[in-house]
XYZ file of C-alpha atoms in Angstrom:
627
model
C -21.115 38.687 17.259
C -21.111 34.957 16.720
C -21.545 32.542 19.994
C -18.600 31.104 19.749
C -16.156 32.718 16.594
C -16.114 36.010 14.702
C -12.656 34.243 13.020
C -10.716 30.992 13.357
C -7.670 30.401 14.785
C -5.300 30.658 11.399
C -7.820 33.817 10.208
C -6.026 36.927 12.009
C -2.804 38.907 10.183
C -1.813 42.573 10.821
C -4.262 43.557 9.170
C -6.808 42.995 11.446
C -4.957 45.014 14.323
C -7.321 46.901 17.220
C -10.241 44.575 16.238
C -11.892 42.950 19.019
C -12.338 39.372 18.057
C -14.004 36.203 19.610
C -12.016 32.543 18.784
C -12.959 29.253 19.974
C -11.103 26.307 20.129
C -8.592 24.153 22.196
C -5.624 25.086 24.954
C -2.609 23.759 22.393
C 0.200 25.126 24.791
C 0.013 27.221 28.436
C 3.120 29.466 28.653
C 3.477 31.727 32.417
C 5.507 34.737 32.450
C 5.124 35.998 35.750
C 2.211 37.298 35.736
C 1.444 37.261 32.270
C -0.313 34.161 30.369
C 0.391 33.284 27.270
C -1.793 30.473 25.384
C -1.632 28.804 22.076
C -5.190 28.482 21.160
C -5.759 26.032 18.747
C -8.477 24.756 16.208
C -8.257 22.804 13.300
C -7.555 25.671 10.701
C -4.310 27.139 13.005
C -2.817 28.506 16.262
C -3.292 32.211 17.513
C -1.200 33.650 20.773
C -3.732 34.791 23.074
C -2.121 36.410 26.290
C -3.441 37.902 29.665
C -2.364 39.978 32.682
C -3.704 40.704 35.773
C -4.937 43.824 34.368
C -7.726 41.598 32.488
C -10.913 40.636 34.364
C -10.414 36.805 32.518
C -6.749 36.871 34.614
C -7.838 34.450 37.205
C -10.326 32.222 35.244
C -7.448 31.736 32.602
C -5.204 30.829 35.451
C -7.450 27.376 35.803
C -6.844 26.497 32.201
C -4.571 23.667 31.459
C -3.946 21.549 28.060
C -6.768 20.442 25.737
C -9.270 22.599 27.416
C -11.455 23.712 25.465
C -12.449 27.759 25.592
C -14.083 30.777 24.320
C -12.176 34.165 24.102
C -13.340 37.687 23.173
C -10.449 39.822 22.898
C -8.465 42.921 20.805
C -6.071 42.510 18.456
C -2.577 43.696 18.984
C 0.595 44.059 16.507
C 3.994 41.218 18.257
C 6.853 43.593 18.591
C 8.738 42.794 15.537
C 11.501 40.756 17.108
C 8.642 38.853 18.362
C 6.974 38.130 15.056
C 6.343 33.918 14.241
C 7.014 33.455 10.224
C 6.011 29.999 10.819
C 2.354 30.597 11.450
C -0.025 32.879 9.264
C -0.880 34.745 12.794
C 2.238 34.966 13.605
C 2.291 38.713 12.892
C -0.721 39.528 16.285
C -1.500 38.178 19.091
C -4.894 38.413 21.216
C -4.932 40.262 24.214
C -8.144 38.777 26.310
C -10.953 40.039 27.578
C -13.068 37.735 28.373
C -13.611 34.114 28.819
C -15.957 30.936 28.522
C -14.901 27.539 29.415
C -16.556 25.381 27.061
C -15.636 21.963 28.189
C -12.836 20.902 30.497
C -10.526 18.582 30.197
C -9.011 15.603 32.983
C -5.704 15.005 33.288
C -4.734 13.452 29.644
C -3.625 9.954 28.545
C -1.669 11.542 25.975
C -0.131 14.265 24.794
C -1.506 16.034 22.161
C 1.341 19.059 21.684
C 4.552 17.437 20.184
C 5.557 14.151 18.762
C 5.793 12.034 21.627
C 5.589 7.897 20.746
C 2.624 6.567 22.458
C 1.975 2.777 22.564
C -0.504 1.492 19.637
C -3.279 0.476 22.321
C -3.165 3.862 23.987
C -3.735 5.613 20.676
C -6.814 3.855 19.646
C -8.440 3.611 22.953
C -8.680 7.318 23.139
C -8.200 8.014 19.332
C -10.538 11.375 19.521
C -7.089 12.732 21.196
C -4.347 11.072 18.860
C -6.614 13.025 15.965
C -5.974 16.295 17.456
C -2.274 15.838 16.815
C -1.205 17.977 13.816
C 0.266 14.953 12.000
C -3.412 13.042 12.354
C -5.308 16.606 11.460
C -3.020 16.652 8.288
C -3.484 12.896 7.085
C -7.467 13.273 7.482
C -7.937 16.362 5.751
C -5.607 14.923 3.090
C -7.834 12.204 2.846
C -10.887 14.023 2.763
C -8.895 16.311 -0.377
C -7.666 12.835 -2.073
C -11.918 11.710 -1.882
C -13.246 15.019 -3.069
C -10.391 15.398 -5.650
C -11.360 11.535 -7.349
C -15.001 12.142 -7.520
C -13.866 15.486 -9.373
C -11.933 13.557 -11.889
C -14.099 10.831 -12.298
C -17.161 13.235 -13.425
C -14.535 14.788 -15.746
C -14.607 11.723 -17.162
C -17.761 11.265 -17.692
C -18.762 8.398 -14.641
C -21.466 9.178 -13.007
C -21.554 8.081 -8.854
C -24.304 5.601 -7.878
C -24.418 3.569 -4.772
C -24.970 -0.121 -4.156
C -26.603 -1.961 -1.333
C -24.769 -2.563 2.229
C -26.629 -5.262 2.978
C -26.288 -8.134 0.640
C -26.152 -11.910 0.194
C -22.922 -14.163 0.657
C -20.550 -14.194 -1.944
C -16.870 -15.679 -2.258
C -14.767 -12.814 -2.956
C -11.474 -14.224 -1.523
C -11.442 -13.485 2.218
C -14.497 -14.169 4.762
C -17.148 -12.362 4.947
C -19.034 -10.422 8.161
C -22.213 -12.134 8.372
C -25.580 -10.448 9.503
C -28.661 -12.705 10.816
C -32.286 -11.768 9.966
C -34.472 -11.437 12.835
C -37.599 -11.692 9.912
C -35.785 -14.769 8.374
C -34.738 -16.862 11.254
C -31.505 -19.090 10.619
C -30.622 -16.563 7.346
C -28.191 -14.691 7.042
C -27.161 -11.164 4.619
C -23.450 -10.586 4.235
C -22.203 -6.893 4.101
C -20.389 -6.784 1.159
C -16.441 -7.501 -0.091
C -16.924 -5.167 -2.711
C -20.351 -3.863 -5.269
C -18.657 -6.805 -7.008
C -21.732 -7.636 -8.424
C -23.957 -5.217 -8.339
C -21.787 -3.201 -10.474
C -22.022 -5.867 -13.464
C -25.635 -5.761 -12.944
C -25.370 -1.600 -13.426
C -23.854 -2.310 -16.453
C -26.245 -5.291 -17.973
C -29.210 -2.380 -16.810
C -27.489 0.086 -19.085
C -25.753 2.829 -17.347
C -22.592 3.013 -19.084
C -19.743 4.701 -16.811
C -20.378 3.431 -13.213
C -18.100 4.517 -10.240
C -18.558 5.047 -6.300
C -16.268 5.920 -3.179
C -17.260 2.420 -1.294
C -17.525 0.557 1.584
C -16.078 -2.949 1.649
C -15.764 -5.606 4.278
C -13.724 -8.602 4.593
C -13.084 -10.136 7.665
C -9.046 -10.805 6.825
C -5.907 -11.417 8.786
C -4.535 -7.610 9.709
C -1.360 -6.460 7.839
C 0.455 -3.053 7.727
C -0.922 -2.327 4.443
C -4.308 -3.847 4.771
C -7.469 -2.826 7.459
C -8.970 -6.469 9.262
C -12.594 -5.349 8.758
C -13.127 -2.359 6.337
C -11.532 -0.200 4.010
C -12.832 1.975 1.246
C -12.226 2.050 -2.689
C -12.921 3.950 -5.962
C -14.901 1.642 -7.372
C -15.579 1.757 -11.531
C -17.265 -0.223 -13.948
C -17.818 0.632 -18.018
C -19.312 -1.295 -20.857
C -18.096 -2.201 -24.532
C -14.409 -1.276 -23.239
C -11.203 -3.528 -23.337
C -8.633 -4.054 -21.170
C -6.575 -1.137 -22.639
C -9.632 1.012 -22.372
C -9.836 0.916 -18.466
C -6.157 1.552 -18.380
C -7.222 4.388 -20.644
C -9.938 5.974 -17.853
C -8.380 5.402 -14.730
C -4.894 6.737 -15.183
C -5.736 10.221 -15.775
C -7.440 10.095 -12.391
C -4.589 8.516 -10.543
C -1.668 10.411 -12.406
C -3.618 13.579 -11.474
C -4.197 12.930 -7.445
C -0.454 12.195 -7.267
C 1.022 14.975 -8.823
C -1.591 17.240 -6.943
C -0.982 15.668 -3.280
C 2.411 14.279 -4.039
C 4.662 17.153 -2.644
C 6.438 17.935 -5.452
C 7.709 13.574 -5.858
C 8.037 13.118 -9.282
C 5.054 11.164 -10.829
C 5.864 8.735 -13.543
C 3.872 9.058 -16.781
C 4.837 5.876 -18.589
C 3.057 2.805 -16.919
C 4.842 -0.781 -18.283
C 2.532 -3.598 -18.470
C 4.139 -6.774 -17.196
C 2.712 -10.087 -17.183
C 2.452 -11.836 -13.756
C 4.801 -14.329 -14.944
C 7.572 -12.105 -15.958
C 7.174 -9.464 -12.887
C 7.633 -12.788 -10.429
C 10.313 -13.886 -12.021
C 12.144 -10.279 -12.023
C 10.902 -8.861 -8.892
C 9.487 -11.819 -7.033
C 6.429 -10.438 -6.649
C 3.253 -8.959 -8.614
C 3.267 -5.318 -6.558
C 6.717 -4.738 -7.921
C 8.503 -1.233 -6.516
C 10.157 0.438 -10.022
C 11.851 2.848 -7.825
C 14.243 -0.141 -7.472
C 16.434 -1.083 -10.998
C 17.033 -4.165 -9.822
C 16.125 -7.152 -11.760
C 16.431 -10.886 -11.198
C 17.291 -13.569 -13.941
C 17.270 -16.954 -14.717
C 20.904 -18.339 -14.699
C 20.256 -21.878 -14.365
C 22.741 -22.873 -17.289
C 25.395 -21.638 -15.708
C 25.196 -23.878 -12.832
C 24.080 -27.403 -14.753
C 26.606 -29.505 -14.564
C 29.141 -26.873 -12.590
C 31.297 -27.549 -9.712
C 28.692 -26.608 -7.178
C 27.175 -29.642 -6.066
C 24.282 -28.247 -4.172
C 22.609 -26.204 -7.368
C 24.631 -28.936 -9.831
C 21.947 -31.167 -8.286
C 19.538 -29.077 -7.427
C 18.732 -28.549 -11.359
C 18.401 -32.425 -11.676
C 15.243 -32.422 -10.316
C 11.655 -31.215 -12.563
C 10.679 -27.673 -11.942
C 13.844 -26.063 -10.436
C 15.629 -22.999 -11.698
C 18.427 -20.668 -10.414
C 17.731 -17.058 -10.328
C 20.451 -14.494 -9.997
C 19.692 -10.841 -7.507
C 22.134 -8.387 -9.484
C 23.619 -6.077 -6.840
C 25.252 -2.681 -8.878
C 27.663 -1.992 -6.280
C 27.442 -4.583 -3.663
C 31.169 -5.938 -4.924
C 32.467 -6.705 -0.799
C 32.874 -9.565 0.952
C 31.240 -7.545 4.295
C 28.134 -6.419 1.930
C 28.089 -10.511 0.908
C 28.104 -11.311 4.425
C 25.262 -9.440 5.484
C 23.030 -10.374 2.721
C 23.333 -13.977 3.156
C 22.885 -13.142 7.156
C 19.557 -11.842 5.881
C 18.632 -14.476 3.884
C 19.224 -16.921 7.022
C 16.647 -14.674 8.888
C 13.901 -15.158 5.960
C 14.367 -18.674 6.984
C 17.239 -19.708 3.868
C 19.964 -21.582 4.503
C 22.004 -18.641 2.757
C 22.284 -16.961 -0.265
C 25.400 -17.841 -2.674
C 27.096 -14.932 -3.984
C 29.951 -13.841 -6.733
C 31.528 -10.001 -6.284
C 33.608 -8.817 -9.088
C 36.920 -6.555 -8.569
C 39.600 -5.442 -10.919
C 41.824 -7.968 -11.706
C 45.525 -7.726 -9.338
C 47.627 -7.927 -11.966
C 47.763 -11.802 -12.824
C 46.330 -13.930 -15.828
C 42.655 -14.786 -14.585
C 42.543 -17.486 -16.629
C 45.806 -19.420 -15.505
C 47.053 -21.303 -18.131
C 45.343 -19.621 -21.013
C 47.509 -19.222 -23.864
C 46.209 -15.594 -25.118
C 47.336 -13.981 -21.682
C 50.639 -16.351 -21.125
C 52.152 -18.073 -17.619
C 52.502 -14.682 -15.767
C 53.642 -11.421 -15.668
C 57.436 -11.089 -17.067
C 57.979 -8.259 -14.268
C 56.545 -7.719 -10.790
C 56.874 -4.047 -11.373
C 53.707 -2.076 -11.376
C 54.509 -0.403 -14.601
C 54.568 -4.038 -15.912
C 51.937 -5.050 -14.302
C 49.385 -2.078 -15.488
C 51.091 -2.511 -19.085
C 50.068 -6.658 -19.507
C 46.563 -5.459 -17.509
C 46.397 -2.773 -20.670
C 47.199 -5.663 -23.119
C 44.779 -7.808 -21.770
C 41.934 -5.636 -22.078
C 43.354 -4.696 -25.788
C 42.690 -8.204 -26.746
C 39.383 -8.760 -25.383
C 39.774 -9.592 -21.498
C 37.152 -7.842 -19.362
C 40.569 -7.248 -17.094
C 37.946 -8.072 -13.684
C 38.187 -11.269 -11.958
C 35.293 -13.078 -9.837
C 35.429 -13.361 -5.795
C 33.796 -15.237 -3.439
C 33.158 -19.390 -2.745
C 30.806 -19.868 -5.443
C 33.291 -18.600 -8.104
C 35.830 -20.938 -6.569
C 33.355 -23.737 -7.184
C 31.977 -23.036 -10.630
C 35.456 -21.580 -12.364
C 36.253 -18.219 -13.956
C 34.035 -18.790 -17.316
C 31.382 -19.709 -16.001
C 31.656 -16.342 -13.439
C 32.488 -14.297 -16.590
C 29.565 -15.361 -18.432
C 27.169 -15.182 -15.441
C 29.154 -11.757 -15.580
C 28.343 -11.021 -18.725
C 24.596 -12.053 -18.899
C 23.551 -9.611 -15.532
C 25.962 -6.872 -17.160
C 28.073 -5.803 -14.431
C 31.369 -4.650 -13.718
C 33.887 -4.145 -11.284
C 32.781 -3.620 -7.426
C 29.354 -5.367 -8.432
C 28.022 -8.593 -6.654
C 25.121 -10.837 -7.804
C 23.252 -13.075 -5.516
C 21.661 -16.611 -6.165
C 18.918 -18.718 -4.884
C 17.681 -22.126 -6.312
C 14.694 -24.837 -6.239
C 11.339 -24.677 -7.184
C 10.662 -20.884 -7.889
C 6.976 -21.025 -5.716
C 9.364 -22.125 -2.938
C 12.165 -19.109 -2.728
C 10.661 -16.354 -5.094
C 8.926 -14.190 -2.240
C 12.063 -14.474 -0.081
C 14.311 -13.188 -3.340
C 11.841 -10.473 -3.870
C 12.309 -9.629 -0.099
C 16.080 -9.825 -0.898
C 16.375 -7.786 -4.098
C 14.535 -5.172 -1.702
C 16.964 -5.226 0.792
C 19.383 -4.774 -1.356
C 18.476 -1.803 -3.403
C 17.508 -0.316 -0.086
C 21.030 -1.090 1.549
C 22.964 0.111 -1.533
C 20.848 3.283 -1.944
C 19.586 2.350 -5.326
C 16.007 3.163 -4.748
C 14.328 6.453 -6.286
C 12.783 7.560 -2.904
C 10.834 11.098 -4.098
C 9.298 9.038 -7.212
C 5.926 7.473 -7.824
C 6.591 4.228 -10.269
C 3.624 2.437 -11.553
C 3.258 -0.702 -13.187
C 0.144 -2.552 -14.792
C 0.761 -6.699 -13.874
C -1.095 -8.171 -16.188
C -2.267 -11.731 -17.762
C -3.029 -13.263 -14.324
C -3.469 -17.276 -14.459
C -6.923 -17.737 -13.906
C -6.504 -21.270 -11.794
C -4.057 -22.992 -9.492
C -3.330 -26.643 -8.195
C -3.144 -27.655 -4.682
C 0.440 -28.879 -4.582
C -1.232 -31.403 -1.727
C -4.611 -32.754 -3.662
C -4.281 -31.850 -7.155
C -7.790 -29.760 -7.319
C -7.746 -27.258 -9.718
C -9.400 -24.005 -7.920
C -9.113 -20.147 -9.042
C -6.653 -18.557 -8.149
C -7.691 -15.059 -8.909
C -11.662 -12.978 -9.461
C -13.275 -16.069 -10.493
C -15.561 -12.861 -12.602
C -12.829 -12.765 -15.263
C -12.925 -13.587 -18.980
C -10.396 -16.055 -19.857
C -8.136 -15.335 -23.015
C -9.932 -16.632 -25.799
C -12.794 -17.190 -24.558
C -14.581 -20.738 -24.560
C -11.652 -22.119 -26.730
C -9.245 -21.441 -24.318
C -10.834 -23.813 -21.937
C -10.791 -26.565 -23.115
C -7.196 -27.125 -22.685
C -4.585 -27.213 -19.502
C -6.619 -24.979 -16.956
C -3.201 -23.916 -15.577
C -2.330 -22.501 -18.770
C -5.542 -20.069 -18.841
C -4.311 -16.378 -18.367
C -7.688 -13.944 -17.838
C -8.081 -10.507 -18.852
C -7.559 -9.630 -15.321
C -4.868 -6.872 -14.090
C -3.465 -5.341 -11.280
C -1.676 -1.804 -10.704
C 1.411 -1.889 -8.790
C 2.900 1.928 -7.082
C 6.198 1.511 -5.114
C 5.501 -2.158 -3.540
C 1.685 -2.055 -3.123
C -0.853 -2.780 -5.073
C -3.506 -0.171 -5.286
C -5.516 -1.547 -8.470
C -7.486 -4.586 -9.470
C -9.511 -5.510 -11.944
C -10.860 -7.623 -14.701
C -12.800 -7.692 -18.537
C -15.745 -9.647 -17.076
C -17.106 -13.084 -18.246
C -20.494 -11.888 -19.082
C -21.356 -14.975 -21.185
C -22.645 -17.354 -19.045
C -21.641 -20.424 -20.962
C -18.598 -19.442 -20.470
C -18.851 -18.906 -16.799
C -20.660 -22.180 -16.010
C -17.402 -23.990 -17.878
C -15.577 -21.671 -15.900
C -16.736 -23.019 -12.747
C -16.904 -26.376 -13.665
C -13.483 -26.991 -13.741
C -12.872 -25.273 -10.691
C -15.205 -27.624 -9.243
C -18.661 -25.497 -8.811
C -21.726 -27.403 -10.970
C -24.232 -25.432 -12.596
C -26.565 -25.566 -9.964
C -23.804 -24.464 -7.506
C -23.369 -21.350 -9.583
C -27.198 -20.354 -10.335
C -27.177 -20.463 -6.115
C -24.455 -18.526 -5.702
C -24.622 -15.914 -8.450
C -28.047 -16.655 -9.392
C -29.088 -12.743 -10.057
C -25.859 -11.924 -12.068
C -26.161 -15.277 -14.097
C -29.790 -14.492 -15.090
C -29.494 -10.813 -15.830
C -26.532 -11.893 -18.524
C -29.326 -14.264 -20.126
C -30.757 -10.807 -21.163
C -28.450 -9.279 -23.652
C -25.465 -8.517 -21.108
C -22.826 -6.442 -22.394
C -18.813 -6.739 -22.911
C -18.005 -4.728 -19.555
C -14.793 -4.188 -17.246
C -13.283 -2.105 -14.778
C -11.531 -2.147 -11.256
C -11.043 -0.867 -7.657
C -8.545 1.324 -6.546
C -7.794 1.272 -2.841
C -8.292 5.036 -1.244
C -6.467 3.635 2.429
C -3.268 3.401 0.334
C -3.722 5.909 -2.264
C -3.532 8.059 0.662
C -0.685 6.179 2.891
C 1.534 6.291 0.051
C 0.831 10.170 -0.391
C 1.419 10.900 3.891
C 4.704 9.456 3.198
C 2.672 6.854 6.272
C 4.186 2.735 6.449
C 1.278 1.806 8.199
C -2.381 1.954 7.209
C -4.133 3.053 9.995
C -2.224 6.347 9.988
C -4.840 7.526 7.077
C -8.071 6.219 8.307
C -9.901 7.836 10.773
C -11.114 5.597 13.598
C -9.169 2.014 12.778
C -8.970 -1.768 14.366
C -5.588 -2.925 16.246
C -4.068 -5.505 15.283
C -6.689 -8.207 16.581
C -9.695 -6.545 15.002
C -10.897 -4.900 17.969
C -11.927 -1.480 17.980
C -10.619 -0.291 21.752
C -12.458 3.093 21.697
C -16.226 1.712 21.260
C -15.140 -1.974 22.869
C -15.972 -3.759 19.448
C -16.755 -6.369 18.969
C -18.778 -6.835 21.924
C -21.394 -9.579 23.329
C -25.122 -9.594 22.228
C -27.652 -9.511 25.138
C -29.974 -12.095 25.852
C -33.282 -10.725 24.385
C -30.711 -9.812 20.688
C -29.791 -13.612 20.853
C -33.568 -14.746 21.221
C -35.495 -12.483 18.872
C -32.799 -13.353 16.207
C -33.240 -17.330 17.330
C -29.262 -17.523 18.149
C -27.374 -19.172 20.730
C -23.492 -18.689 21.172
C -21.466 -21.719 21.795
C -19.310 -22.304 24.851
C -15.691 -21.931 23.678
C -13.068 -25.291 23.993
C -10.409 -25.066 26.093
């Protein structure tokens, strides 16, 4: 027999009844019955009930046992009575009677729990994270992850990429967050970078011929943590194909990612259709560029209705250059309590408010007082009369709905109706407004148009909604100093090319995309500027001479001298490919050993102080910090 297992612990069914069995793995739960033991033994296929009596020579050394022990058992098989039998567990049919046992490593008294779901504090997790991943939730997200990894590489051979790695040791390079710097103990006062992303190097696979490049990799970025996003690492399905357009990369990589979430989606419906939607448009409907589909709701520009209308504060608002009024639709919202809370909200995002209109079936009076086509009043308080001149309104064109709130006070009942009218919504509906310069308020309305689907229970929760945001602006302007700098990859091809920049750099869109999936953005990528006049006008008007660019990129600039081809692709990130599939809000539910929030790593006490002798044979010396 084996040392240590002739089956796991999820191996053993009836039929394996009056075989004597050795299993190894960990004390998951210790039950006492008066005399008799019973044990969940646990490993990380399953659980099998092993049990003991006095009767067995292992009686008193399984007495010792306690939680997260970790033991050998030889033992016989035996049928549960039937009232007895577990459906939840594939063993749930036997149970092990013991024979024998080995105590392969004990365990202290525990920091935490590993049977149940008890909360443990963030800190407490990480420090001794080799316990939190014996919880069944943490065994499940891993092992998806590993699936999610294996099942990529699988579908990116099927389409014909082939995997090659890149170095993990590199030069400096401005990808768009910091980077982790290493010294050189052979090159005093250098320093090698580990790498953002194979950024380069995977241009330079393409300009050295291989045509379909992809890898599971490494990147580092020394960034501010976020729920979504690691501080020092995370890992990405990296891709890369020559003489391909924009459309083609689209083309290649949803397959892949249509596949993985229908196979590890849990039956959530995947959607097949992906929209492409420039930047502009999804900020102005969504207020962001990771736009969640799941939600219908979309914002619109109502600034007309508002010019030269009875409320002062947007009247005058949309005086001044660059200011617009969006509307937030809200199917459904039509209260004054619903109203309430969403401008409370908005006053927590830091807004003085949010104005609001809610629609409601007219009571029974003109809406338009005065209005010739519905007369002075109702002849008749009655209801029949007042349902019969409702009827007769809506016969000759009224919408029979009249607008509620202060704003409608303030801007008068056509103005409502045609706000109405533009957002198309009806009776017990609500829109919301916010005004100014659209860089100022559009995150918080995105925030807002959020809440609100969420509130009003418009959001498609077991669904999977992509989008493609495309035809990024290549630069932006500092609102403070005027200089023009990029604002996305500064590795994409502009549209049209040379032409295209020799006009307003802030009207330069680049062949550059993102993918969106239900609020996060798990794609990014570019058509590349391979044409390195083009990239050296590029970077001129973003500042960076010629010389500036031949330091920086110096090996990707000369290998395009040499008959570099038209070549794109993107990165897809596998941390929240696989948070969005465990159903997990926070990232570091999916990766195995992660940072806290402050970059540390509490387990291995990282980042930690170089010794004297490090410091000298690299030629270092740390500064003192200020007070």
């Amino acid at each position: 027999m084996h040392a240590y297992r002739s089956h796991t612990c999820a191996d053993l069914t009836a039929a394996n009844v009056g075989d004597t069995v050795r299993l190894s793995g960990w004390v998951h739960r210790v039950r006492d019955h008066g005399g008799v033991l019973f044990i969940d033994l646990r490993d990380h296929y399953g659980v099998t009930q092993v049990l003991c009596d006095g009767d067995s020579d292992a009686f008193k050394a399984l007495e010792k046992v306690r939680s997260e022990w970790c033991i050998r058992i030889d033992g016989d098989v035996k049928a549960r009575d039937p009232e007895l039998v577990n459906p939840k567990l594939p063993t749930g049919e036997i149970e092990v009677y013991v024979r024998d046992l080995e105590v392969l490593g004990a365990a202290d008294e525990l920091p935490l729990i590993v049977f149940g779901d008890q909360e443990y504090p963030e800190e407490t997790r990480l420090r001794y994270r080799y316990l939190d991943l014996r919880r069944e939730a943490m065994q499940k997200n891993m092992t998806l992850r590993s699936d999610v990894v294996a099942s990529i590489r699988r579908r990116m051979w099927d389409q014909k990429f082939r995997e090659y790695q890149t170095p993990i040791i590199t030069a400096s390079s401005p990808e768009g967050a910091r980077d982790f710097l290493v010294p050189s103990r052979l090159h005093p006062g250098k320093f090698y970078a580990l790498p953002q992303a194979p950024q380069q190097f995977k241009q330079l696979i393409m300009v050295s011929g291989f045509d379909r490049y992809f890898q599971i990799a490494p990147c580092f970025r020394d960034e501010d943590p976020r729920a979504d996003r690691s501080p020092t690492d995370f890992y990405q399905l990296d891709m890369e194909m020559s003489f391909v357009t924009q459309q083609d990369v689209f083309d290649a990589i949803q397959p892949v990612l249509t596949g993985v979430f229908e196979e590890f989606g849990g039956g959530r419906a995947v959607d097949q259709h992906w929209p492409q939607i420039s930047y502009r448009d999804a900020a102005l409907w969504y207020g962001t560029d990771k736009p969640d589909l799941r939600n219908p709701i979309k914002m619109q520009v109502v600034s007309e209705h508002f010019a030269g209308s009875g409320f002062a504060i947007f009247a005058r608002l949309l005086e001044q250059e660059g200011t617009e009024i969006r509307a937030i639709p809200a199917p459904g919202g039509g209260s004054r309590k619903f109203c309430d809370r969403m401008n409370a909200f908005a006053q927590k995002e830091g807004l003085p408010g949010m104005g609001y209109i809610f629609w409601r079936k007219s009571a029974g009076g003109p809406i338009l007082e005065g209005d010739p086509m519905f007369g002075e009043g109702p002849e008749s308080e009655t209801k029949e009369a007042m349902e019969a001149q409702y009827k007769l309104w809506v016969e000759r064109g009224h919408s029979g709905i009249e607008a509620a709130g202060p704003l409608a006070k303030n801007i008068g009942p056509e103005r409502t109706e045609a706000i109405r009218t533009q957002l198309g919504l009806g009776v017990g509906d609500a829109a919301f407004f916010l005004g100014g310069k659209p860089s100022a308020f559009q995150a918080v309305a995105g925030r807002a148009r959020t809440e609100i689907g969420r509130e009003l229970g418009l959001i498609e929760e077991d669904r999977f909604a992509f989008a493609w945001i495309v035809d990024f602006p290549i630069y932006e302007q500092d609102a403070e100093t005027g200089r023009i700098d990029f604002e996305h990859n500064p590795f994409s091809m502009p549209q049209g090319g040379m032409e295209a920049l020799q006009g307003d750099p802030l009207k330069v869109l680049g062949y550059q995309y993102d993918l969106a999936c239900n609020g996060y953005e798990l794609v990014s990528g570019a058509i590349r500027n391979h044409k390195p006049e083009i990239m050296f006008k590029a970077f001129e008007i973003a500042g960076y001479d010629e010389a500036e660019v031949r330091k920086r990129f110096g090996g990707m600039v000369n290998a395009f001298r040499y008959g570099a081809p038209p070549h794109g692709g993107c990165a897809a990130g596998i941390d929240r490919i696989v948070m969005l599939l465990a159903d997990e809000a926070n990232i570091r539910e999916v990766i195995m050993f992660p940072m806290n929030q402050r970059a540390e790593d509490l387990m291995m006490n990282a980042p930690g102080e170089a010794g004297s002798d490090q410091l000298m044979e690299l030629r270092l010396r740390v500064l003192p910090q200020d007070d």
